[in-house]
mmCIF file of N, CA and C in Angstrom:
data_model
loop_
_atom_site.group_PDB
_atom_site.id
_atom_site.type_symbol
_atom_site.label_atom_id
_atom_site.label_comp_id
_atom_site.label_asym_id
_atom_site.label_seq_id
_atom_site.Cartn_x
_atom_site.Cartn_y
_atom_site.Cartn_z
ATOM 1 N N MET A 19 17.206 10.280 35.908
ATOM 2 C CA MET A 19 17.607 10.096 34.906
ATOM 3 C C MET A 19 16.263 10.050 33.968
ATOM 4 N N PRO A 20 16.552 10.525 32.791
ATOM 5 C CA PRO A 20 15.531 10.859 32.204
ATOM 6 C C PRO A 20 15.213 9.383 31.017
ATOM 7 N N GLN A 21 14.036 9.037 30.718
ATOM 8 C CA GLN A 21 13.883 7.617 29.734
ATOM 9 C C GLN A 21 14.405 8.312 28.392
ATOM 10 N N PRO A 22 15.080 7.136 28.092
ATOM 11 C CA PRO A 22 15.838 7.435 26.891
ATOM 12 C C PRO A 22 14.498 7.622 25.449
ATOM 13 N N LEU A 23 14.832 8.345 24.508
ATOM 14 C CA LEU A 23 14.136 8.397 23.384
ATOM 15 C C LEU A 23 14.460 7.700 22.169
ATOM 16 N N ALA A 24 13.518 7.596 21.491
ATOM 17 C CA ALA A 24 13.566 6.797 20.284
ATOM 18 C C ALA A 24 12.580 7.432 19.211
ATOM 19 N N ILE A 25 13.103 7.644 18.215
ATOM 20 C CA ILE A 25 12.031 8.246 16.889
ATOM 21 C C ILE A 25 12.281 6.872 15.780
ATOM 22 N N VAL A 26 11.022 6.450 15.311
ATOM 23 C CA VAL A 26 10.592 5.586 14.533
ATOM 24 C C VAL A 26 10.179 5.755 13.552
ATOM 25 N N THR A 27 10.681 5.724 12.386
ATOM 26 C CA THR A 27 9.980 6.343 10.952
ATOM 27 C C THR A 27 9.179 5.323 10.646
ATOM 28 N N GLY A 28 8.020 5.511 9.657
ATOM 29 C CA GLY A 28 7.074 4.454 9.039
ATOM 30 C C GLY A 28 6.448 3.830 10.235
ATOM 31 N N ALA A 29 5.913 4.485 11.412
ATOM 32 C CA ALA A 29 5.459 3.909 12.641
ATOM 33 C C ALA A 29 3.968 3.226 12.215
ATOM 34 N N SER A 30 3.484 3.845 11.180
ATOM 35 C CA SER A 30 1.863 3.770 11.207
ATOM 36 C C SER A 30 1.720 2.565 10.881
ATOM 37 N N SER A 31 2.406 1.450 10.355
ATOM 38 C CA SER A 31 1.991 0.317 9.787
ATOM 39 C C SER A 31 3.270 -0.928 10.247
ATOM 40 N N GLY A 32 2.969 -2.120 9.910
ATOM 41 C CA GLY A 32 4.147 -3.303 9.605
ATOM 42 C C GLY A 32 5.596 -3.085 11.029
ATOM 43 N N ILE A 33 6.307 -3.179 10.376
ATOM 44 C CA ILE A 33 7.438 -3.316 11.014
ATOM 45 C C ILE A 33 7.560 -2.139 12.234
ATOM 46 N N GLY A 34 7.417 -1.032 11.529
ATOM 47 C CA GLY A 34 7.720 0.282 12.381
ATOM 48 C C GLY A 34 6.810 0.321 13.181
ATOM 49 N N HIS A 35 5.309 0.079 13.114
ATOM 50 C CA HIS A 35 4.374 0.006 14.374
ATOM 51 C C HIS A 35 4.786 -0.908 15.411
ATOM 52 N N ALA A 36 5.345 -2.120 14.636
ATOM 53 C CA ALA A 36 5.971 -3.130 16.153
ATOM 54 C C ALA A 36 7.041 -2.756 16.884
ATOM 55 N N VAL A 37 7.980 -2.104 15.951
ATOM 56 C CA VAL A 37 9.345 -1.616 16.691
ATOM 57 C C VAL A 37 8.875 -0.372 17.632
ATOM 58 N N ALA A 38 7.893 0.400 17.508
ATOM 59 C CA ALA A 38 7.276 1.241 18.237
ATOM 60 C C ALA A 38 6.996 1.105 19.510
ATOM 61 N N THR A 39 5.851 -0.009 19.233
ATOM 62 C CA THR A 39 5.194 -0.690 20.230
ATOM 63 C C THR A 39 6.230 -1.463 21.161
ATOM 64 N N LEU A 40 7.299 -2.346 20.567
ATOM 65 C CA LEU A 40 8.222 -2.945 21.342
ATOM 66 C C LEU A 40 9.211 -1.961 22.253
ATOM 67 N N LEU A 41 9.404 -0.692 21.722
ATOM 68 C CA LEU A 41 10.136 0.245 22.232
ATOM 69 C C LEU A 41 9.613 0.719 23.658
ATOM 70 N N ALA A 42 8.324 0.873 23.257
ATOM 71 C CA ALA A 42 7.412 1.966 24.309
ATOM 72 C C ALA A 42 7.289 0.857 25.468
ATOM 73 N N SER A 43 7.141 -0.322 25.115
ATOM 74 C CA SER A 43 6.718 -1.275 26.117
ATOM 75 C C SER A 43 8.225 -1.574 27.346
ATOM 76 N N ARG A 44 9.305 -1.147 26.618
ATOM 77 C CA ARG A 44 10.492 -1.192 27.263
ATOM 78 C C ARG A 44 10.697 0.600 28.079
ATOM 79 N N ARG A 45 10.039 1.065 27.859
ATOM 80 C CA ARG A 45 9.855 2.429 28.506
ATOM 81 C C ARG A 45 10.576 3.805 27.745
ATOM 82 N N TYR A 46 10.881 3.394 26.590
ATOM 83 C CA TYR A 46 11.381 4.721 25.847
ATOM 84 C C TYR A 46 10.216 5.606 25.406
ATOM 85 N N ARG A 47 10.611 6.808 25.276
ATOM 86 C CA ARG A 47 9.724 7.797 25.008
ATOM 87 C C ARG A 47 9.817 7.647 23.433
ATOM 88 N N THR A 48 8.733 7.397 22.771
ATOM 89 C CA THR A 48 8.765 7.476 21.281
ATOM 90 C C THR A 48 8.193 8.738 20.350
ATOM 91 N N ILE A 49 8.823 8.893 19.519
ATOM 92 C CA ILE A 49 8.390 9.910 18.503
ATOM 93 C C ILE A 49 7.876 8.995 17.263
ATOM 94 N N LEU A 50 6.689 8.923 16.944
ATOM 95 C CA LEU A 50 6.511 8.040 15.813
ATOM 96 C C LEU A 50 6.475 9.217 14.442
ATOM 97 N N ILE A 51 6.925 8.651 13.349
ATOM 98 C CA ILE A 51 7.085 9.484 12.063
ATOM 99 C C ILE A 51 6.295 8.499 11.105
ATOM 100 N N ALA A 52 5.161 9.633 10.276
ATOM 101 C CA ALA A 52 4.862 8.628 9.010
ATOM 102 C C ALA A 52 3.880 9.844 8.488
ATOM 103 N N ARG A 53 3.303 9.372 7.337
ATOM 104 C CA ARG A 53 2.515 10.268 6.341
ATOM 105 C C ARG A 53 0.919 10.043 7.007
ATOM 106 N N ARG A 54 0.755 9.105 7.518
ATOM 107 C CA ARG A 54 -0.949 8.743 8.344
ATOM 108 C C ARG A 54 -1.171 9.075 9.424
ATOM 109 N N ALA A 55 -1.470 10.666 9.445
ATOM 110 C CA ALA A 55 -1.582 11.321 10.965
ATOM 111 C C ALA A 55 -2.352 10.393 11.687
ATOM 112 N N GLU A 56 -3.422 10.109 11.341
ATOM 113 C CA GLU A 56 -4.832 9.292 12.336
ATOM 114 C C GLU A 56 -4.211 8.068 13.018
ATOM 115 N N ARG A 57 -3.709 7.534 12.019
ATOM 116 C CA ARG A 57 -2.808 6.157 12.370
ATOM 117 C C ARG A 57 -1.862 6.247 13.538
ATOM 118 N N LEU A 58 -0.864 7.421 13.468
ATOM 119 C CA LEU A 58 -0.171 7.827 14.193
ATOM 120 C C LEU A 58 -0.674 8.414 15.544
ATOM 121 N N ARG A 59 -1.756 9.252 15.589
ATOM 122 C CA ARG A 59 -2.381 9.542 16.667
ATOM 123 C C ARG A 59 -2.771 8.229 17.464
ATOM 124 N N GLN A 60 -3.385 7.203 16.441
ATOM 125 C CA GLN A 60 -4.238 6.049 17.620
ATOM 126 C C GLN A 60 -2.950 5.481 18.102
ATOM 127 N N LEU A 61 -1.997 5.271 17.501
ATOM 128 C CA LEU A 61 -0.652 4.646 18.028
ATOM 129 C C LEU A 61 -0.292 5.135 19.079
ATOM 130 N N ALA A 62 -0.117 6.471 19.156
ATOM 131 C CA ALA A 62 0.533 7.324 19.964
ATOM 132 C C ALA A 62 -0.423 7.460 21.374
ATOM 133 N N SER A 63 -1.396 7.298 21.275
ATOM 134 C CA SER A 63 -2.632 7.130 22.364
ATOM 135 C C SER A 63 -2.390 5.404 23.070
ATOM 136 N N GLU A 64 -2.378 4.609 22.142
ATOM 137 C CA GLU A 64 -2.081 3.150 22.434
ATOM 138 C C GLU A 64 -0.915 2.938 23.372
ATOM 139 N N LEU A 65 0.415 3.764 23.126
ATOM 140 C CA LEU A 65 1.713 3.415 23.700
ATOM 141 C C LEU A 65 1.626 4.633 24.869
ATOM 142 N N ALA A 66 0.983 5.349 25.204
ATOM 143 C CA ALA A 66 0.841 6.410 26.167
ATOM 144 C C ALA A 66 0.697 5.435 27.601
ATOM 145 N N SER A 67 -0.009 4.410 27.695
ATOM 146 C CA SER A 67 0.223 3.530 28.833
ATOM 147 C C SER A 67 1.788 3.148 29.281
ATOM 148 N N HIS A 68 2.651 2.804 28.443
ATOM 149 C CA HIS A 68 3.799 2.580 28.476
ATOM 150 C C HIS A 68 4.570 3.805 28.774
ATOM 151 N N ALA A 69 4.992 4.690 27.869
ATOM 152 C CA ALA A 69 5.701 5.729 27.975
ATOM 153 C C ALA A 69 5.346 6.901 27.002
ATOM 154 N N PRO A 70 5.610 7.942 27.466
ATOM 155 C CA PRO A 70 5.261 9.018 26.136
ATOM 156 C C PRO A 70 5.182 8.905 24.924
ATOM 157 N N SER A 71 4.708 9.188 24.092
ATOM 158 C CA SER A 71 4.859 9.215 22.621
ATOM 159 C C SER A 71 4.014 10.350 22.034
ATOM 160 N N VAL A 72 4.718 10.739 21.055
ATOM 161 C CA VAL A 72 4.092 11.685 20.030
ATOM 162 C C VAL A 72 4.135 11.256 18.648
ATOM 163 N N ALA A 73 3.047 11.639 17.977
ATOM 164 C CA ALA A 73 2.846 11.685 16.722
ATOM 165 C C ALA A 73 3.033 12.574 15.883
ATOM 166 N N VAL A 74 4.045 12.620 14.756
ATOM 167 C CA VAL A 74 4.489 13.471 13.801
ATOM 168 C C VAL A 74 4.272 13.158 12.496
ATOM 169 N N PRO A 75 3.106 13.663 11.924
ATOM 170 C CA PRO A 75 2.796 13.444 10.403
ATOM 171 C C PRO A 75 3.791 13.942 9.740
ATOM 172 N N LEU A 76 4.689 13.260 8.662
ATOM 173 C CA LEU A 76 5.643 13.842 8.112
ATOM 174 C C LEU A 76 5.873 12.887 6.897
ATOM 175 N N ASP A 77 5.819 13.544 5.736
ATOM 176 C CA ASP A 77 6.007 12.963 4.433
ATOM 177 C C ASP A 77 7.518 12.927 4.406
ATOM 178 N N LEU A 78 8.334 11.686 4.382
ATOM 179 C CA LEU A 78 9.833 11.811 4.491
ATOM 180 C C LEU A 78 10.133 12.123 2.871
ATOM 181 N N SER A 79 9.674 12.258 1.905
ATOM 182 C CA SER A 79 9.727 12.247 0.450
ATOM 183 C C SER A 79 9.828 13.759 0.139
ATOM 184 N N ASP A 80 9.386 14.900 1.451
ATOM 185 C CA ASP A 80 9.322 16.194 1.048
ATOM 186 C C ASP A 80 10.699 16.539 1.986
ATOM 187 N N THR A 81 12.005 16.435 1.413
ATOM 188 C CA THR A 81 13.333 16.637 1.669
ATOM 189 C C THR A 81 13.418 18.071 2.045
ATOM 190 N N ASP A 82 12.887 18.866 1.860
ATOM 191 C CA ASP A 82 12.654 20.633 2.615
ATOM 192 C C ASP A 82 12.082 20.438 3.892
ATOM 193 N N ALA A 83 11.384 19.335 4.334
ATOM 194 C CA ALA A 83 10.697 19.425 5.605
ATOM 195 C C ALA A 83 11.466 18.467 6.704
ATOM 196 N N VAL A 84 12.382 17.512 6.016
ATOM 197 C CA VAL A 84 12.903 16.716 6.947
ATOM 198 C C VAL A 84 13.968 17.639 8.135
ATOM 199 N N ALA A 85 14.920 18.123 7.708
ATOM 200 C CA ALA A 85 15.843 18.689 8.499
ATOM 201 C C ALA A 85 15.472 19.503 9.586
ATOM 202 N N PRO A 86 14.247 20.736 8.737
ATOM 203 C CA PRO A 86 13.863 21.341 10.167
ATOM 204 C C PRO A 86 13.138 20.638 11.048
ATOM 205 N N ALA A 87 12.179 19.573 10.831
ATOM 206 C CA ALA A 87 11.189 18.529 11.374
ATOM 207 C C ALA A 87 12.372 18.171 12.351
ATOM 208 N N ALA A 88 13.544 17.466 11.951
ATOM 209 C CA ALA A 88 14.019 16.863 12.912
ATOM 210 C C ALA A 88 15.156 17.701 13.839
ATOM 211 N N ALA A 89 15.635 19.065 13.356
ATOM 212 C CA ALA A 89 15.898 20.018 14.270
ATOM 213 C C ALA A 89 14.647 20.139 15.566
ATOM 214 N N ALA A 90 13.415 20.587 15.107
ATOM 215 C CA ALA A 90 12.573 20.727 16.051
ATOM 216 C C ALA A 90 12.127 19.664 17.171
ATOM 217 N N LEU A 91 12.331 18.699 16.783
ATOM 218 C CA LEU A 91 12.197 17.207 17.314
ATOM 219 C C LEU A 91 13.267 17.395 18.750
ATOM 220 N N VAL A 92 14.270 17.581 18.137
ATOM 221 C CA VAL A 92 15.695 17.394 19.037
ATOM 222 C C VAL A 92 15.259 18.424 19.892
ATOM 223 N N ALA A 93 15.338 19.734 19.480
ATOM 224 C CA ALA A 93 15.353 20.940 20.410
ATOM 225 C C ALA A 93 13.998 20.652 21.382
ATOM 226 N N GLU A 94 13.030 20.240 21.075
ATOM 227 C CA GLU A 94 11.882 19.931 22.258
ATOM 228 C C GLU A 94 11.735 18.853 22.959
ATOM 229 N N HIS A 95 12.636 17.731 22.338
ATOM 230 C CA HIS A 95 12.345 16.614 23.030
ATOM 231 C C HIS A 95 13.867 15.720 23.477
ATOM 232 N N GLY A 96 15.261 16.895 23.202
ATOM 233 C CA GLY A 96 16.165 16.213 23.485
ATOM 234 C C GLY A 96 17.102 15.178 22.324
ATOM 235 N N PRO A 97 18.419 15.118 23.095
ATOM 236 C CA PRO A 97 18.830 14.138 22.264
ATOM 237 C C PRO A 97 18.163 12.786 21.617
ATOM 238 N N VAL A 98 18.271 11.929 20.727
ATOM 239 C CA VAL A 98 17.877 10.774 20.223
ATOM 240 C C VAL A 98 18.928 9.621 20.869
ATOM 241 N N ASP A 99 18.428 8.591 21.386
ATOM 242 C CA ASP A 99 19.000 7.578 21.658
ATOM 243 C C ASP A 99 19.223 6.172 20.685
ATOM 244 N N VAL A 100 17.881 5.979 20.325
ATOM 245 C CA VAL A 100 17.549 5.152 19.311
ATOM 246 C C VAL A 100 16.805 5.704 17.746
ATOM 247 N N LEU A 101 17.404 5.508 16.872
ATOM 248 C CA LEU A 101 16.730 6.114 15.677
ATOM 249 C C LEU A 101 16.405 4.602 14.596
ATOM 250 N N VAL A 102 15.057 4.653 14.358
ATOM 251 C CA VAL A 102 14.722 3.200 13.527
ATOM 252 C C VAL A 102 14.321 4.009 12.378
ATOM 253 N N ASN A 103 15.022 4.051 11.164
ATOM 254 C CA ASN A 103 14.808 4.371 10.105
ATOM 255 C C ASN A 103 14.137 3.305 9.065
ATOM 256 N N ASN A 104 12.898 3.376 9.282
ATOM 257 C CA ASN A 104 12.113 2.278 8.746
ATOM 258 C C ASN A 104 11.406 2.692 7.668
ATOM 259 N N ALA A 105 11.028 3.803 7.374
ATOM 260 C CA ALA A 105 9.943 4.417 6.300
ATOM 261 C C ALA A 105 10.328 3.537 5.219
ATOM 262 N N GLY A 106 9.624 3.696 4.445
ATOM 263 C CA GLY A 106 10.294 2.704 2.879
ATOM 264 C C GLY A 106 9.071 2.991 1.986
ATOM 265 N N ARG A 107 9.046 3.006 0.645
ATOM 266 C CA ARG A 107 8.061 3.107 -0.171
ATOM 267 C C ARG A 107 8.722 2.209 -1.454
ATOM 268 N N GLY A 108 7.642 1.215 -1.727
ATOM 269 C CA GLY A 108 7.857 0.372 -3.146
ATOM 270 C C GLY A 108 6.785 0.767 -4.106
ATOM 271 N N LEU A 109 7.067 0.155 -5.263
ATOM 272 C CA LEU A 109 6.241 0.316 -6.399
ATOM 273 C C LEU A 109 5.578 -1.029 -6.673
ATOM 274 N N LEU A 110 4.418 -1.247 -6.713
ATOM 275 C CA LEU A 110 4.385 -2.726 -7.301
ATOM 276 C C LEU A 110 4.153 -2.966 -8.621
ATOM 277 N N LYS A 111 5.196 -2.617 -9.458
ATOM 278 C CA LYS A 111 5.129 -3.127 -10.740
ATOM 279 C C LYS A 111 6.810 -3.471 -11.282
ATOM 280 N N PRO A 112 7.211 -4.140 -12.489
ATOM 281 C CA PRO A 112 8.222 -4.441 -12.553
ATOM 282 C C PRO A 112 9.402 -3.077 -12.599
ATOM 283 N N PHE A 113 10.367 -2.875 -12.357
ATOM 284 C CA PHE A 113 11.424 -1.921 -12.194
ATOM 285 C C PHE A 113 11.314 -1.335 -13.547
ATOM 286 N N LEU A 114 11.570 -1.938 -14.690
ATOM 287 C CA LEU A 114 11.707 -1.262 -16.013
ATOM 288 C C LEU A 114 10.281 -0.251 -16.313
ATOM 289 N N ASP A 115 9.025 -0.656 -15.746
ATOM 290 C CA ASP A 115 7.857 0.112 -15.920
ATOM 291 C C ASP A 115 7.756 1.269 -14.919
ATOM 292 N N GLN A 116 8.607 1.705 -14.143
ATOM 293 C CA GLN A 116 8.821 2.660 -13.215
ATOM 294 C C GLN A 116 9.218 3.853 -13.967
ATOM 295 N N SER A 117 8.491 5.053 -13.783
ATOM 296 C CA SER A 117 8.797 6.558 -14.222
ATOM 297 C C SER A 117 10.157 6.908 -13.569
ATOM 298 N N PRO A 118 10.806 7.883 -14.039
ATOM 299 C CA PRO A 118 11.804 8.584 -13.292
ATOM 300 C C PRO A 118 11.314 9.260 -12.284
ATOM 301 N N GLU A 119 9.921 9.737 -12.095
ATOM 302 C CA GLU A 119 9.360 10.412 -11.289
ATOM 303 C C GLU A 119 9.170 9.561 -10.313
ATOM 304 N N GLU A 120 8.800 8.304 -10.591
ATOM 305 C CA GLU A 120 8.374 7.380 -9.523
ATOM 306 C C GLU A 120 9.735 6.893 -8.663
ATOM 307 N N LEU A 121 10.728 6.461 -9.530
ATOM 308 C CA LEU A 121 12.137 6.097 -8.908
ATOM 309 C C LEU A 121 12.225 7.475 -7.846
ATOM 310 N N ASP A 122 12.596 8.377 -8.554
ATOM 311 C CA ASP A 122 12.676 9.601 -7.667
ATOM 312 C C ASP A 122 12.178 9.670 -6.477
ATOM 313 N N TRP A 123 10.641 9.595 -6.329
ATOM 314 C CA TRP A 123 9.946 9.572 -5.186
ATOM 315 C C TRP A 123 10.444 8.623 -4.501
ATOM 316 N N MET A 124 10.413 7.324 -4.551
ATOM 317 C CA MET A 124 10.899 6.390 -3.753
ATOM 318 C C MET A 124 12.282 6.724 -3.080
ATOM 319 N N MET A 125 13.033 6.708 -3.603
ATOM 320 C CA MET A 125 14.505 6.989 -3.545
ATOM 321 C C MET A 125 14.631 8.334 -2.847
ATOM 322 N N ARG A 126 13.744 9.306 -2.565
ATOM 323 C CA ARG A 126 13.606 10.571 -1.537
ATOM 324 C C ARG A 126 13.343 9.984 -0.394
ATOM 325 N N VAL A 127 12.292 8.939 -0.321
ATOM 326 C CA VAL A 127 12.052 8.455 1.155
ATOM 327 C C VAL A 127 12.766 7.361 1.668
ATOM 328 N N HIS A 128 13.693 6.656 0.964
ATOM 329 C CA HIS A 128 14.794 5.648 1.215
ATOM 330 C C HIS A 128 16.631 6.363 1.573
ATOM 331 N N TYR A 129 16.343 7.371 0.946
ATOM 332 C CA TYR A 129 17.914 7.670 1.183
ATOM 333 C C TYR A 129 18.154 9.306 1.631
ATOM 334 N N PHE A 130 16.668 10.019 1.684
ATOM 335 C CA PHE A 130 17.214 11.379 2.500
ATOM 336 C C PHE A 130 16.655 11.417 3.685
#
């Protein structure tokens, strides 16, 4: 029986990093997704002693890239058992001071 597969978005830091580490320690194969390629590669290397891990640099606000990337990952690695949709963006200023472009960018990461 193959090891279960988990995808963790926002895996390059914080909660995503911690969840990916926990899943790998439980022998889940992990696909790590975030914008920061070097941090993802470093994490994938660290997790490799527990279970196979793959770094996939991807900006989830690029809505044209997300669906093809997801299809390619499933085709290559098989069905996903766990999806941790952790990626998120926030702007450190009052809501009313945010431009429509900033809000759109934030919403693309959170909802697409």
